[in-house]
Amino acid sequence: VLATDIVCFRIIQNQLSILLGKVETVSQYKGKWALIGGLILPEETADTSVGRHLLQKAGMSDVYKEQLYTFSDIDRDPRGRVVSVGYIALTNNDTSDKGKVETKWFPIHEIGNLAYDHNKIVLTAIERLQTKIAYTNIAQYLLPKEFTMSELQNVYEIILGKGVDKRNFRKKILAVDILKDTGKVKKEGVMRPASLYSFNSKQTKVVNIL
């Protein structure tokens, strides 16, 4: 049997968080938290299945998603042989209270012991996200449409789990030509207004940022 499991990331209150759903059907894991996912129907591709599960179970439709890895341990599901195609999803919106399943956003350090092999899937997804943010423009999917340079740098620091030199970051991010200045500014506290930027392409690009 083929299934899919989705590690959906969002930054909430300066913490990298993951969307989890409560297991309702498998007695061994009933009441435990797990990744959003489920079986891939015979008429579906893996991509189509991911979109369906996110929409039906979590009420989410406008998310970036990409295939992560295939998880095929023999005993990963107590009901029988299930091979799961793992996915990463990134969003800046919270529509997760509109689905059929009880869902909740958890900071990554608070997810605890998940059902199935989902802790393993989460670790793989975090490693992929940390690697990919350094050489692509996927940070855009965790940000609003317009943002300050400080807000962009903050996304990198949260995901990488470490500080980034402000001057070097700004220099590199402008050099790779993936941003455009909107001509607008945002007032941030007592500091002088900061310029607002947006990404100049919604296509995922390979760029040497870090």
Coordinates of C-alpha atoms in Angstrom, one line a residue:
V1 CA 0.0 0.0 0.0
L2 CA 1.2 3.5 -0.9
A3 CA 0.7 6.5 1.4
T4 CA 2.0 10.0 1.9
D5 CA 3.0 11.9 5.0
I6 CA 3.5 15.7 5.0
V7 CA 5.8 17.8 7.2
C8 CA 4.1 21.2 6.9
F9 CA 6.3 24.0 8.3
R10 CA 5.3 27.5 9.4
I11 CA 7.0 30.1 11.5
I12 CA 4.9 31.1 14.5
Q13 CA 6.2 33.6 17.1
N14 CA 9.8 33.2 15.9
Q15 CA 9.7 29.4 16.2
L16 CA 9.8 26.9 13.4
S17 CA 6.6 24.9 13.8
I18 CA 5.0 21.8 12.3
L19 CA 1.3 21.0 11.7
L20 CA 0.2 17.8 13.4
G21 CA -3.1 16.0 13.4
K22 CA -4.6 13.7 16.1
V23 CA -4.9 10.0 15.2
E24 CA -8.5 8.9 15.4
T25 CA -8.6 5.5 13.6
V26 CA -5.6 3.3 14.5
S27 CA -6.2 1.9 18.0
Q28 CA -2.5 1.5 18.8
Y29 CA -2.0 5.3 18.2
K30 CA -5.4 6.7 19.0
G31 CA -5.1 10.1 20.6
K32 CA -1.5 10.6 19.6
W33 CA -0.2 13.3 17.3
A34 CA 1.0 12.5 13.8
L35 CA 1.8 14.1 10.5
I36 CA -1.0 15.0 8.1
G37 CA -1.3 12.3 5.5
G38 CA -3.0 9.1 4.3
L39 CA -3.3 6.6 1.5
I40 CA -2.6 7.5 -2.1
L41 CA -5.7 6.4 -4.1
P42 CA -5.2 4.3 -7.3
E43 CA -6.3 7.2 -9.5
E44 CA -3.9 9.7 -7.8
T45 CA -0.4 10.8 -8.1
A46 CA 1.6 11.4 -4.9
D47 CA 1.3 15.2 -5.5
T48 CA -2.4 15.0 -5.9
S49 CA -2.8 12.9 -2.8
V50 CA -0.8 15.5 -0.7
G51 CA -3.1 18.3 -1.9
R52 CA -6.2 16.2 -1.1
H53 CA -5.1 15.3 2.4
L54 CA -4.0 18.8 3.3
L55 CA -7.3 20.3 2.1
Q56 CA -9.6 17.6 3.6
K57 CA -7.9 17.1 6.9
A58 CA -6.4 20.5 7.6
G59 CA -8.3 22.9 5.4
M60 CA -5.1 24.0 3.6
S61 CA -4.8 24.7 -0.1
D62 CA -2.3 27.4 -0.7
V63 CA 1.0 25.7 0.3
Y64 CA 4.3 25.1 -1.4
K65 CA 5.1 21.3 -1.4
E66 CA 7.9 19.1 -2.6
Q67 CA 8.8 15.4 -2.4
L68 CA 11.1 14.6 0.5
Y69 CA 12.0 10.9 0.7
T70 CA 10.4 7.4 0.5
F71 CA 10.0 5.7 3.9
S72 CA 9.7 1.9 3.5
D73 CA 10.6 0.3 6.9
I74 CA 8.8 -3.1 7.0
D75 CA 7.0 -2.5 10.3
R76 CA 6.3 1.3 10.1
D77 CA 2.5 0.8 10.2
P78 CA 0.9 -1.8 12.6
R79 CA -1.9 -2.4 10.1
G80 CA 0.3 -3.9 7.5
R81 CA 2.9 -3.0 4.8
V82 CA 2.7 0.7 4.0
V83 CA 5.3 2.6 2.0
S84 CA 5.1 6.3 2.6
V85 CA 6.2 9.1 0.2
G86 CA 7.2 11.9 2.5
Y87 CA 6.7 15.6 1.6
I88 CA 7.7 19.0 2.8
A89 CA 5.1 21.8 2.7
L90 CA 5.7 25.4 3.6
T91 CA 3.1 28.1 4.4
N92 CA 2.7 31.5 5.9
N93 CA -1.0 31.1 6.5
D94 CA -3.1 29.3 9.1
T95 CA -6.2 27.7 7.7
S96 CA -5.7 24.5 9.7
D97 CA -8.9 24.8 11.8
K98 CA -11.1 24.1 8.8
G99 CA -10.4 20.5 8.2
K100 CA -11.9 17.2 9.3
V101 CA -9.1 16.3 11.8
E102 CA -8.1 18.0 15.1
T103 CA -4.9 19.8 14.2
K104 CA -2.4 21.9 16.1
W105 CA 0.9 23.7 15.3
F106 CA 3.8 22.6 17.4
P107 CA 7.2 24.2 17.7
I108 CA 9.7 21.5 16.5
H109 CA 11.2 21.1 20.0
E110 CA 7.7 20.4 21.5
I111 CA 6.4 17.6 19.1
G112 CA 7.2 14.8 21.5
N113 CA 6.8 11.1 20.5
L114 CA 4.7 11.0 17.4
A115 CA 2.8 8.0 16.0
Y116 CA 4.3 5.6 13.4
D117 CA 7.8 6.6 12.3
H118 CA 6.9 10.3 12.0
N119 CA 9.7 11.5 14.3
K120 CA 12.1 10.1 11.8
I121 CA 10.3 11.8 8.9
V122 CA 10.3 15.1 10.7
L123 CA 14.1 14.9 11.3
T124 CA 14.7 14.2 7.7
A125 CA 12.4 17.1 6.7
I126 CA 14.2 19.6 9.0
E127 CA 17.6 18.5 7.6
R128 CA 16.3 19.0 4.0
L129 CA 14.8 22.4 4.9
Q130 CA 18.1 23.6 6.5
T131 CA 20.1 22.5 3.5
K132 CA 17.7 23.8 0.8
I133 CA 17.2 27.3 2.3
A134 CA 20.9 27.9 1.8
Y135 CA 20.9 27.4 -2.0
T136 CA 17.3 28.2 -3.1
N137 CA 14.7 30.9 -2.7
I138 CA 12.1 28.7 -0.8
A139 CA 12.2 31.1 2.2
Q140 CA 9.6 33.1 0.3
Y141 CA 6.9 30.5 1.2
L142 CA 7.4 31.2 4.9
L143 CA 7.0 34.9 4.5
P144 CA 4.2 37.4 3.7
K145 CA 4.2 38.8 0.2
E146 CA 6.1 41.9 1.3
F147 CA 8.7 41.8 4.1
T148 CA 11.7 43.7 5.5
M149 CA 15.3 42.5 5.1
S150 CA 15.3 41.9 8.9
E151 CA 12.2 39.6 8.6
L152 CA 13.9 37.7 5.8
Q153 CA 17.1 37.2 7.8
N154 CA 15.0 36.1 10.8
V155 CA 13.5 33.3 8.7
Y156 CA 17.1 32.1 7.9
E157 CA 18.2 32.3 11.5
I158 CA 15.2 30.4 12.8
I159 CA 15.5 27.6 10.3
L160 CA 19.3 27.3 10.6
G161 CA 19.2 27.6 14.4
K162 CA 22.0 30.2 14.5
G163 CA 22.7 33.8 13.9
V164 CA 23.6 35.2 10.5
D165 CA 25.9 38.2 10.0
K166 CA 23.6 41.1 9.0
R167 CA 25.9 42.9 6.6
N168 CA 27.1 39.8 4.8
F169 CA 23.5 38.4 4.5
R170 CA 22.2 41.7 3.0
K171 CA 25.1 41.8 0.6
K172 CA 24.7 38.2 -0.6
I173 CA 20.9 38.3 -0.8
L174 CA 20.9 41.4 -3.0
A175 CA 23.8 40.1 -5.2
V176 CA 21.8 37.0 -6.3
D177 CA 19.0 39.2 -7.7
I178 CA 16.0 37.3 -6.3
L179 CA 14.4 40.3 -4.5
K180 CA 12.8 43.5 -5.7
D181 CA 12.4 46.7 -3.7
T182 CA 8.6 47.5 -3.5
G183 CA 9.2 51.2 -2.9
K184 CA 7.2 50.9 0.3
V185 CA 8.5 51.1 3.9
K186 CA 7.5 49.5 7.3
K187 CA 7.8 51.3 10.6
E188 CA 9.5 49.0 13.1
G189 CA 9.4 50.4 16.7
V190 CA 11.6 53.4 17.2
M191 CA 13.9 52.5 14.3
R192 CA 13.7 54.4 11.1
P193 CA 11.3 52.9 8.5
A194 CA 12.6 49.7 6.8
S195 CA 12.3 49.1 3.1
L196 CA 9.8 46.4 2.0
Y197 CA 10.9 43.7 -0.5
S198 CA 9.2 40.9 -2.4
F199 CA 10.6 38.0 -4.3
N200 CA 10.8 38.6 -8.0
S201 CA 9.8 35.0 -9.0
K202 CA 7.5 32.5 -7.5
Q203 CA 9.5 29.7 -9.3
T204 CA 11.9 27.8 -7.0
K205 CA 15.4 28.8 -8.1
V206 CA 18.8 27.5 -7.2
V207 CA 20.8 30.5 -5.9
N208 CA 24.0 30.6 -3.8
I209 CA 22.8 32.5 -0.7
L210 CA 24.8 31.0 2.2

